[in-house]
Amino acid sequence: MRFYSICTIWATIVVATATDSNSDTTFIFNGDGCEQNHLFQTRYRPQIQQLASDVQRIIDHVMSVNESGRTYRQLAEFVDRFGSRLTGTKNLEDSIDYMIDLLRQEGHDNVHGESVQVPRWTRGNEWARMIKPREKKLNILGLGYSEGTNGQTIEAPIVVVRNFTELEQKSRLIPGKIVVYNFHYESYGKQAIYRHSGASRAAEFGAVAAMIRSLTPFSIDSPHTGMQTYDVNVTRIPAISITAEDADLFQRFSDRNEEVIVQIYSENRNEKEQGISRNTVSDIRGEQYPDEIVLVSGHIDSWDVGQGALDDGAGSFISWRALSVIKQLGLRPKRTMRSILWTGEEFGLIGVFDYVKKHQNELKNYVLAMESDIGTFTPKGITFSGRNSTSQCTLWEILQLMHPINATTLTISTEGSDVQAFYENGVPISSLDTANDKYFYFHHTQGDTMTVEQSDDLDKCQALWTSVSYALAMLDDRLPR
Amino acid sequence: MRFYSICTIWATIVVATATDSNSDTTFIFNGDGCEQNHLFQTRYRPQIQQLASDVQRIIDHVMSVNESGRTYRQLAEFVDRFGSRLTGTKNLEDSIDYMIDLLRQEGHDNVHGESVQVPRWTRGNEWARMIKPREKKLNILGLGYSEGTNGQTIEAPIVVVRNFTELEQKSRLIPGKIVVYNFHYESYGKQAIYRHSGASRAAEFGAVAAMIRSLTPFSIDSPHTGMQTYDVNVTRIPAISITAEDADLFQRFSDRNEEVIVQIYSENRNEKEQGISRNTVSDIRGEQYPDEIVLVSGHIDSWDVGQGALDDGAGSFISWRALSVIKQLGLRPKRTMRSILWTGEEFGLIGVFDYVKKHQNELKNYVLAMESDIGTFTPKGITFSGRNSTSQCTLWEILQLMHPINATTLTISTEGSDVQAFYENGVPISSLDTANDKYFYFHHTQGDTMTVEQSDDLDKCQALWTSVSYALAMLDDRLPR
């Protein structure tokens, strides 16, 4: 039950974000015990010390006058050209074609797409407005997999609840009404359940639609979309994200016992025919241990808002570019470095599930599954799921080489998004760790654009990501599980 | 040329915000010289010391368990009921009727509206989209006084400029094009000229429309409206605010020499017939010097976005409520305390100009014209325009009574918005000074709602505003000019 996703909340599994982890399982590793770890001291540490000059070359190269800004520029060219890339659209497939061409141009090995069947949810015309006690247009975004209103306009009074307990307390008021969830936001992980399951829970009590406060600590009238799912056997009522401001407004009217009537119109629908998308794979083939794989990844699909630059264009780009930087420098890793751009992440980690299933027999060969999907702000270091003290010491030692970019922090955590599926299959996982305090301001909004990205931070993330994945691919001894 | 407005930029006068003032004229007054100021020490200081218990009562009352949150609740009831209040609309006049009734209920004296002729600019349907190199809806807001597109859709390539110098350098490219201003935002005051005059300057070179980057340091795809004016004799082309994100996108396309074509449709128009609005006046009549007036004010009109809670519902509410608090406590000021809720501020300080003109002969009797129009965040103190050292020492001494709410800072500055017109007529002015670093995130956007307001901060602003205005109305000796 450790399933976790930044971009997607799947099923009813309880999730936790980087900021609200269980402190029993998440901690900063400060090198304690490494001095006494004989295996680490005798085998791994000397190898890492030998890699110091390569890592310094990587950092110097990425941050150099000629190279700095390249990740930013290449990402901008990509997201400016395609914009958002919703799963199931031709636009996403065109962007994948573009990436396949680009990865070939960059000299990656084994460049190919691996087909995945994906659902097709389409956002049609949608609007909502308050008509009583006064007219007000509501700035909304239908949630993923939400049904529409079947060509009708739903008009109903609202019932505002702060949580599921209040939903049950007000259950007799709910039939025929629109339930508004106005939870108190503490963290993405803690309140995501309202977005994910709010519509189903309201439908159980006879609601005709659910409007859910956007999952964010900060808003400028900003609706946030995201995935929801319907429970089996409930009436599939429209599930709509409203802004924090409108949720607050409804709460105040409710507190004053003023009736609020809302109209909703939505052409959103789940298409009957599925589509085909692709996970985009490329390698630098290992010279000595080609079957052993260090995986770097991000997801190429995005929501249909903004440019998907933050979530997760940038994560994808530092991943594939890690391989490109190694190629540029003429370095030859001993293990295979693999980049995968997952598809269908926002609709439930579809690409990664498909991949893990199809590649089940190879997973024993994966050294570490790395993923960047919490933004590319100023990097702090990485997280790592492994409990083996030698592997912790090894990654910690590698991160000490990141002093030039001040990204030396190793956090032990089992968190990941797409790569969680690897963890469930025994593969250690790692995430990029950044000063991401504004991530959820932009997440799944029209504001997820290149304006959020800082070129210098991207360079630092690039240097870190490249260095760690390369170092793991270069050790004579594989990272112990 | 000291004319300044937070909400409105008028004519082509260069303005400065609280954060980018000329340090020659703006400084924090720390009481230097007051020990040696005989007049202050012998006359004013003892009177202020006598007022200490009244001020403490005011603070204790406003912050008390029973009273705290009242300003917030009353403001919320007002802005929730009326929403935004654009000059020239029935909705604004209805909200003024509501205020006149409320001020009478609160027991204010002399409650009345003073009629003012106002322009009527109406926002009709408006939209814009990029159609090349790909389709993208642009999130826009037409600027005040902007003309529309006369029932047509304008379709033209864009020319991106960072400043007026680049506009001139690219002048030969501009005929028939849409000029995009993508200035580097340093402060509201420094870059407001692009919003204010960008369309006229572009029209001089033959542009068919101007799209101006929103005036903000931070955006979640947030367009900001605001006033602009046309120069005499230029073609009145549409003037449209675009988001920071879209301005950045256009800049990147421009830097790559990629042609961008945009469509604009707008039914915005300046109506031929003017409207009538009102400045809302109320008093607590002074017991000893009824003709001497301490003025507290804010503007009741807003842009037609959000709720106008920040700009300037909150400023209006702490102003009239200063009088209500004094009434509640049964205090009887020696001078008249006057509250004015200005109208037509956003369209060029229309209400205040009208008032100053009609009341020209009384202005000698105004002790201080106080205004709150930069938000009601955590209060720091007040600004004050007066150069007389005795008046500076007096206000400084009064602010030292604000220690319980940590709002003791006196900043000498000639800045104000509506009250600037008083300053030009010799009346000293004062503004509320707050930790307003996010003010321009929300200013003139759909995000200007009660969600921005913090009840506790409003209470502190209320306590400060009430205390200072009451103290000035109570001194035996009038504040020297």
GROMACS .gro file of N, CA, C and O in nm, chain A residues 72-73 76-77 79-84 130 133-134 213 218-222 244-246 248-249 252-253 256 307 438 441-442 445-447 449-451, chain B residues 72-73 76-77 79-84 130 133-134 213 218-222 244-246 248-249 252-253 256 307 438 441-442 445-447 449-451:
model
  296
   72TYR      N    1   1.691   2.399  -2.077
   72TYR     CA    2   1.580   2.496  -2.082
   72TYR      C    3   1.538   2.521  -2.227
   72TYR      O    4   1.419   2.517  -2.261
   73ARG      N    5   1.635   2.547  -2.313
   73ARG     CA    6   1.602   2.581  -2.452
   73ARG      C    7   1.536   2.463  -2.524
   73ARG      O    8   1.438   2.481  -2.598
   76ALA      N    9   1.188   2.420  -2.390
   76ALA     CA   10   1.101   2.528  -2.440
   76ALA      C   11   1.060   2.501  -2.585
   76ALA      O   12   0.943   2.519  -2.622
   77GLU      N   13   1.155   2.459  -2.666
   77GLU     CA   14   1.121   2.431  -2.807
   77GLU      C   15   1.015   2.322  -2.816
   77GLU      O   16   0.925   2.327  -2.900
   79VAL      N   17   0.787   2.218  -2.564
   79VAL     CA   18   0.654   2.251  -2.509
   79VAL      C   19   0.590   2.368  -2.583
   79VAL      O   20   0.468   2.378  -2.590
   80ASP      N   21   0.673   2.458  -2.639
   80ASP     CA   22   0.614   2.566  -2.719
   80ASP      C   23   0.551   2.508  -2.847
   80ASP      O   24   0.447   2.554  -2.891
   81ARG      N   25   0.615   2.407  -2.902
   81ARG     CA   26   0.565   2.348  -3.026
   81ARG      C   27   0.436   2.269  -3.002
   81ARG      O   28   0.342   2.280  -3.079
   82PHE      N   29   0.435   2.189  -2.897
   82PHE     CA   30   0.321   2.098  -2.877
   82PHE      C   31   0.221   2.145  -2.773
   82PHE      O   32   0.106   2.102  -2.773
   83GLY      N   33   0.263   2.231  -2.685
   83GLY     CA   34   0.173   2.268  -2.575
   83GLY      C   35   0.146   2.147  -2.488
   83GLY      O   36   0.230   2.057  -2.475
   84SER      N   37   0.026   2.143  -2.431
   84SER     CA   38  -0.008   2.031  -2.342
   84SER      C   39  -0.028   1.904  -2.424
   84SER      O   40  -0.057   1.909  -2.543
  130MET      N   41  -2.280   3.039  -1.093
  130MET     CA   42  -2.374   3.058  -0.983
  130MET      C   43  -2.483   3.150  -1.035
  130MET      O   44  -2.453   3.252  -1.100
  133PRO      N   45  -2.713   3.346  -0.500
  133PRO     CA   46  -2.788   3.472  -0.485
  133PRO      C   47  -2.755   3.577  -0.590
  133PRO      O   48  -2.824   3.679  -0.595
  134ARG      N   49  -2.652   3.559  -0.671
  134ARG     CA   50  -2.628   3.651  -0.782
  134ARG      C   51  -2.558   3.573  -0.892
  134ARG      O   52  -2.515   3.461  -0.872
  213ARG      N   53  -1.291   2.165  -0.434
  213ARG     CA   54  -1.191   2.270  -0.420
  213ARG      C   55  -1.060   2.225  -0.484
  213ARG      O   56  -1.019   2.109  -0.468
  218PHE      N   57  -0.240   2.781  -0.277
  218PHE     CA   58  -0.236   2.920  -0.323
  218PHE      C   59  -0.309   2.930  -0.456
  218PHE      O   60  -0.294   2.844  -0.542
  219SER      N   61  -0.382   3.038  -0.474
  219SER     CA   62  -0.463   3.049  -0.595
  219SER      C   63  -0.475   3.194  -0.640
  219SER      O   64  -0.477   3.285  -0.558
  220ILE      N   65  -0.479   3.213  -0.770
  220ILE     CA   66  -0.524   3.340  -0.827
  220ILE      C   67  -0.641   3.302  -0.918
  220ILE      O   68  -0.630   3.304  -1.039
  221ASP      N   69  -0.749   3.261  -0.854
  221ASP     CA   70  -0.866   3.211  -0.926
  221ASP      C   71  -0.825   3.097  -1.020
  221ASP      O   72  -0.864   3.095  -1.137
  222SER      N   73  -0.748   3.002  -0.967
  222SER     CA   74  -0.684   2.900  -1.049
  222SER      C   75  -0.748   2.763  -1.027
  222SER      O   76  -0.725   2.702  -0.923
  244ALA      N   77  -1.017   2.776  -0.528
  244ALA     CA   78  -1.019   2.798  -0.382
  244ALA      C   79  -1.109   2.917  -0.349
  244ALA      O   80  -1.184   2.914  -0.250
  245GLU      N   81  -1.106   3.019  -0.434
  245GLU     CA   82  -1.185   3.139  -0.408
  245GLU      C   83  -1.334   3.108  -0.412
  245GLU      O   84  -1.411   3.156  -0.326
  246ASP      N   85  -1.377   3.032  -0.511
  246ASP     CA   86  -1.520   3.000  -0.520
  246ASP      C   87  -1.561   2.904  -0.408
  246ASP      O   88  -1.672   2.916  -0.356
  248ASP      N   89  -1.435   2.904  -0.111
  248ASP     CA   90  -1.448   2.993   0.006
  248ASP      C   91  -1.579   3.073   0.000
  248ASP      O   92  -1.646   3.091   0.102
  249LEU      N   93  -1.611   3.121  -0.119
  249LEU     CA   94  -1.736   3.198  -0.136
  249LEU      C   95  -1.857   3.112  -0.100
  249LEU      O   96  -1.946   3.155  -0.025
  252ARG      N   97  -1.888   3.068   0.269
  252ARG     CA   98  -1.942   3.184   0.342
  252ARG      C   99  -2.094   3.193   0.323
  252ARG      O  100  -2.167   3.220   0.418
  253PHE      N  101  -2.140   3.170   0.201
  253PHE     CA  102  -2.286   3.171   0.180
  253PHE      C  103  -2.351   3.063   0.265
  253PHE      O  104  -2.456   3.085   0.326
  256ARG      N  105  -2.385   3.149   0.620
  256ARG     CA  106  -2.492   3.248   0.643
  256ARG      C  107  -2.631   3.192   0.608
  256ARG      O  108  -2.727   3.267   0.603
  307GLN      N  109   0.134   2.409  -2.050
  307GLN     CA  110   0.225   2.347  -2.145
  307GLN      C  111   0.281   2.215  -2.094
  307GLN      O  112   0.365   2.155  -2.161
  438LYS      N  113   0.660   2.568  -0.434
  438LYS     CA  114   0.552   2.626  -0.517
  438LYS      C  115   0.496   2.528  -0.620
  438LYS      O  116   0.414   2.565  -0.703
  441TYR      N  117   0.128   2.514  -0.662
  441TYR     CA  118   0.062   2.636  -0.711
  441TYR      C  119   0.024   2.619  -0.858
  441TYR      O  120  -0.077   2.673  -0.903
  442PHE      N  121   0.110   2.548  -0.931
  442PHE     CA  122   0.098   2.543  -1.077
  442PHE      C  123   0.046   2.409  -1.129
  442PHE      O  124   0.002   2.401  -1.244
  445THR      N  125  -0.257   2.316  -1.378
  445THR     CA  126  -0.327   2.441  -1.412
  445THR      C  127  -0.277   2.496  -1.545
  445THR      O  128  -0.174   2.453  -1.597
  446GLN      N  129  -0.348   2.597  -1.591
  446GLN     CA  130  -0.303   2.670  -1.711
  446GLN      C  131  -0.168   2.738  -1.686
  446GLN      O  132  -0.102   2.781  -1.780
  447GLY      N  133  -0.130   2.752  -1.562
  447GLY     CA  134  -0.002   2.817  -1.529
  447GLY      C  135   0.119   2.725  -1.536
  447GLY      O  136   0.230   2.768  -1.509
  449THR      N  137   0.365   2.632  -1.726
  449THR     CA  138   0.430   2.673  -1.851
  449THR      C  139   0.579   2.694  -1.826
  449THR      O  140   0.627   2.683  -1.712
  450MET      N  141   0.650   2.730  -1.930
  450MET     CA  142   0.794   2.757  -1.917
  450MET      C  143   0.823   2.873  -1.823
  450MET      O  144   0.936   2.886  -1.774
  451THR      N  145   0.724   2.957  -1.798
  451THR     CA  146   0.746   3.070  -1.707
  451THR      C  147   0.782   3.021  -1.567
  451THR      O  148   0.850   3.090  -1.492
  553TYR      N  149  -1.380   4.185   0.876
  553TYR     CA  150  -1.377   4.079   0.776
  553TYR      C  151  -1.519   4.035   0.741
  553TYR      O  152  -1.555   4.023   0.624
  554ARG      N  153  -1.600   4.011   0.842
  554ARG     CA  154  -1.736   3.960   0.815
  554ARG      C  155  -1.820   4.063   0.741
  554ARG      O  156  -1.892   4.028   0.647
  557ALA      N  157  -1.697   4.081   0.387
  557ALA     CA  158  -1.736   3.962   0.312
  557ALA      C  159  -1.884   3.969   0.274
  557ALA      O  160  -1.920   3.937   0.159
  558GLU      N  161  -1.968   4.011   0.367
  558GLU     CA  162  -2.111   4.022   0.334
  558GLU      C  163  -2.133   4.119   0.218
  558GLU      O  164  -2.215   4.095   0.130
  560VAL      N  165  -1.897   4.224  -0.025
  560VAL     CA  166  -1.841   4.184  -0.156
  560VAL      C  167  -1.905   4.054  -0.206
  560VAL      O  168  -1.914   4.032  -0.327
  561ASP      N  169  -1.949   3.967  -0.114
  561ASP     CA  170  -2.019   3.847  -0.159
  561ASP      C  171  -2.153   3.885  -0.223
  561ASP      O  172  -2.196   3.823  -0.320
  562ARG      N  173  -2.217   3.986  -0.166
  562ARG     CA  174  -2.348   4.027  -0.219
  562ARG      C  175  -2.335   4.094  -0.356
  562ARG      O  176  -2.411   4.065  -0.446
  563PHE      N  177  -2.237   4.184  -0.368
  563PHE     CA  178  -2.230   4.264  -0.491
  563PHE      C  179  -2.123   4.216  -0.590
  563PHE      O  180  -2.131   4.246  -0.708
  564GLY      N  181  -2.023   4.145  -0.541
  564GLY     CA  182  -1.914   4.111  -0.632
  564GLY      C  183  -1.840   4.236  -0.675
  564GLY      O  184  -1.835   4.336  -0.601
  565SER      N  185  -1.785   4.234  -0.796
  565SER     CA  186  -1.709   4.350  -0.843
  565SER      C  187  -1.804   4.466  -0.873
  565SER      O  188  -1.923   4.445  -0.899
  611MET      N  189  -0.404   3.243  -3.037
  611MET     CA  190  -0.294   3.226  -3.131
  611MET      C  191  -0.338   3.119  -3.230
  611MET      O  192  -0.391   3.016  -3.189
  614PRO      N  193   0.211   2.956  -3.454
  614PRO     CA  194   0.238   2.826  -3.515
  614PRO      C  195   0.145   2.713  -3.469
  614PRO      O  196   0.150   2.605  -3.528
  615ARG      N  197   0.065   2.734  -3.365
  615ARG     CA  198  -0.036   2.634  -3.329
  615ARG      C  199  -0.152   2.707  -3.266
  615ARG      O  200  -0.144   2.825  -3.234
  694ARG      N  201   0.180   4.278  -2.159
  694ARG     CA  202   0.206   4.185  -2.049
  694ARG      C  203   0.140   4.238  -1.922
  694ARG      O  204   0.145   4.357  -1.893
  699PHE      N  205   0.419   3.791  -1.057
  699PHE     CA  206   0.387   3.649  -1.038
  699PHE      C  207   0.254   3.619  -1.105
  699PHE      O  208   0.161   3.697  -1.098
  700SER      N  209   0.247   3.502  -1.166
  700SER     CA  210   0.127   3.471  -1.242
  700SER      C  211   0.097   3.323  -1.238
  700SER      O  212   0.189   3.239  -1.233
  701ILE      N  213  -0.032   3.289  -1.235
  701ILE     CA  214  -0.076   3.153  -1.267
  701ILE      C  215  -0.172   3.169  -1.384
  701ILE      O  216  -0.292   3.157  -1.371
  702ASP      N  217  -0.113   3.207  -1.499
  702ASP     CA  218  -0.193   3.238  -1.618
  702ASP      C  219  -0.298   3.345  -1.586
  702ASP      O  220  -0.415   3.332  -1.623
  703SER      N  221  -0.254   3.451  -1.518
  703SER     CA  222  -0.345   3.551  -1.464
  703SER      C  223  -0.338   3.682  -1.542
  703SER      O  224  -0.240   3.756  -1.529
  725ALA      N  225   0.154   3.690  -1.823
  725ALA     CA  226   0.301   3.683  -1.827
  725ALA      C  227   0.347   3.560  -1.905
  725ALA      O  228   0.443   3.566  -1.982
  726GLU      N  229   0.272   3.450  -1.888
  726GLU     CA  230   0.309   3.325  -1.956
  726GLU      C  231   0.300   3.340  -2.108
  726GLU      O  232   0.388   3.293  -2.181
  727ASP      N  233   0.191   3.403  -2.155
  727ASP     CA  234   0.177   3.418  -2.300
  727ASP      C  235   0.278   3.520  -2.355
  727ASP      O  236   0.329   3.503  -2.466
  729ASP      N  237   0.576   3.563  -2.237
  729ASP     CA  238   0.701   3.485  -2.244
  729ASP      C  239   0.701   3.392  -2.366
  729ASP      O  240   0.802   3.377  -2.434
  730LEU      N  241   0.587   3.329  -2.390
  730LEU     CA  242   0.575   3.238  -2.505
  730LEU      C  243   0.600   3.315  -2.635
  730LEU      O  244   0.677   3.269  -2.721
  733ARG      N  245   0.963   3.392  -2.681
  733ARG     CA  246   1.046   3.279  -2.725
  733ARG      C  247   1.026   3.252  -2.875
  733ARG      O  248   1.122   3.226  -2.947
  734PHE      N  249   0.901   3.259  -2.920
  734PHE     CA  250   0.878   3.241  -3.064
  734PHE      C  251   0.951   3.350  -3.143
  734PHE      O  252   1.012   3.323  -3.246
  737ARG      N  253   1.310   3.296  -3.177
  737ARG     CA  254   1.342   3.190  -3.274
  737ARG      C  255   1.300   3.227  -3.417
  737ARG      O  256   1.301   3.141  -3.505
  788GLN      N  257  -1.378   4.020  -0.671
  788GLN     CA  258  -1.478   4.081  -0.584
  788GLN      C  259  -1.440   4.223  -0.542
  788GLN      O  260  -1.511   4.285  -0.465
  919LYS      N  261   0.255   4.080  -0.182
  919LYS     CA  262   0.179   4.003  -0.281
  919LYS      C  263   0.064   4.084  -0.342
  919LYS      O  264  -0.016   4.030  -0.418
  922TYR      N  265   0.014   4.055  -0.708
  922TYR     CA  266  -0.022   3.922  -0.759
  922TYR      C  267  -0.172   3.920  -0.795
  922TYR      O  268  -0.212   3.852  -0.889
  923PHE      N  269  -0.251   3.990  -0.714
  923PHE     CA  270  -0.398   3.980  -0.723
  923PHE      C  271  -0.464   4.103  -0.786
  923PHE      O  272  -0.579   4.095  -0.829
  926THR      N  273  -0.727   4.140  -1.089
  926THR     CA  274  -0.749   4.005  -1.146
  926THR      C  275  -0.874   3.942  -1.087
  926THR      O  276  -0.928   3.991  -0.987
  927GLN      N  277  -0.909   3.829  -1.144
  927GLN     CA  278  -1.021   3.751  -1.090
  927GLN      C  279  -0.987   3.699  -0.950
  927GLN      O  280  -1.075   3.656  -0.876
  928GLY      N  281  -0.861   3.702  -0.912
  928GLY     CA  282  -0.818   3.655  -0.781
  928GLY      C  283  -0.834   3.758  -0.670
  928GLY      O  284  -0.801   3.728  -0.555
  930THR      N  285  -1.028   3.857  -0.429
  930THR     CA  286  -1.147   3.810  -0.356
  930THR      C  287  -1.117   3.807  -0.206
  930THR      O  288  -1.005   3.833  -0.164
  931MET      N  289  -1.216   3.768  -0.129
  931MET     CA  290  -1.199   3.756   0.015
  931MET      C  291  -1.091   3.655   0.053
  931MET      O  292  -1.039   3.660   0.165
  932THR      N  293  -1.061   3.563  -0.037
  932THR     CA  294  -0.957   3.464  -0.007
  932THR      C  295  -0.822   3.530   0.020
  932THR      O  296  -0.738   3.477   0.093
   0.00000   0.00000   0.00000
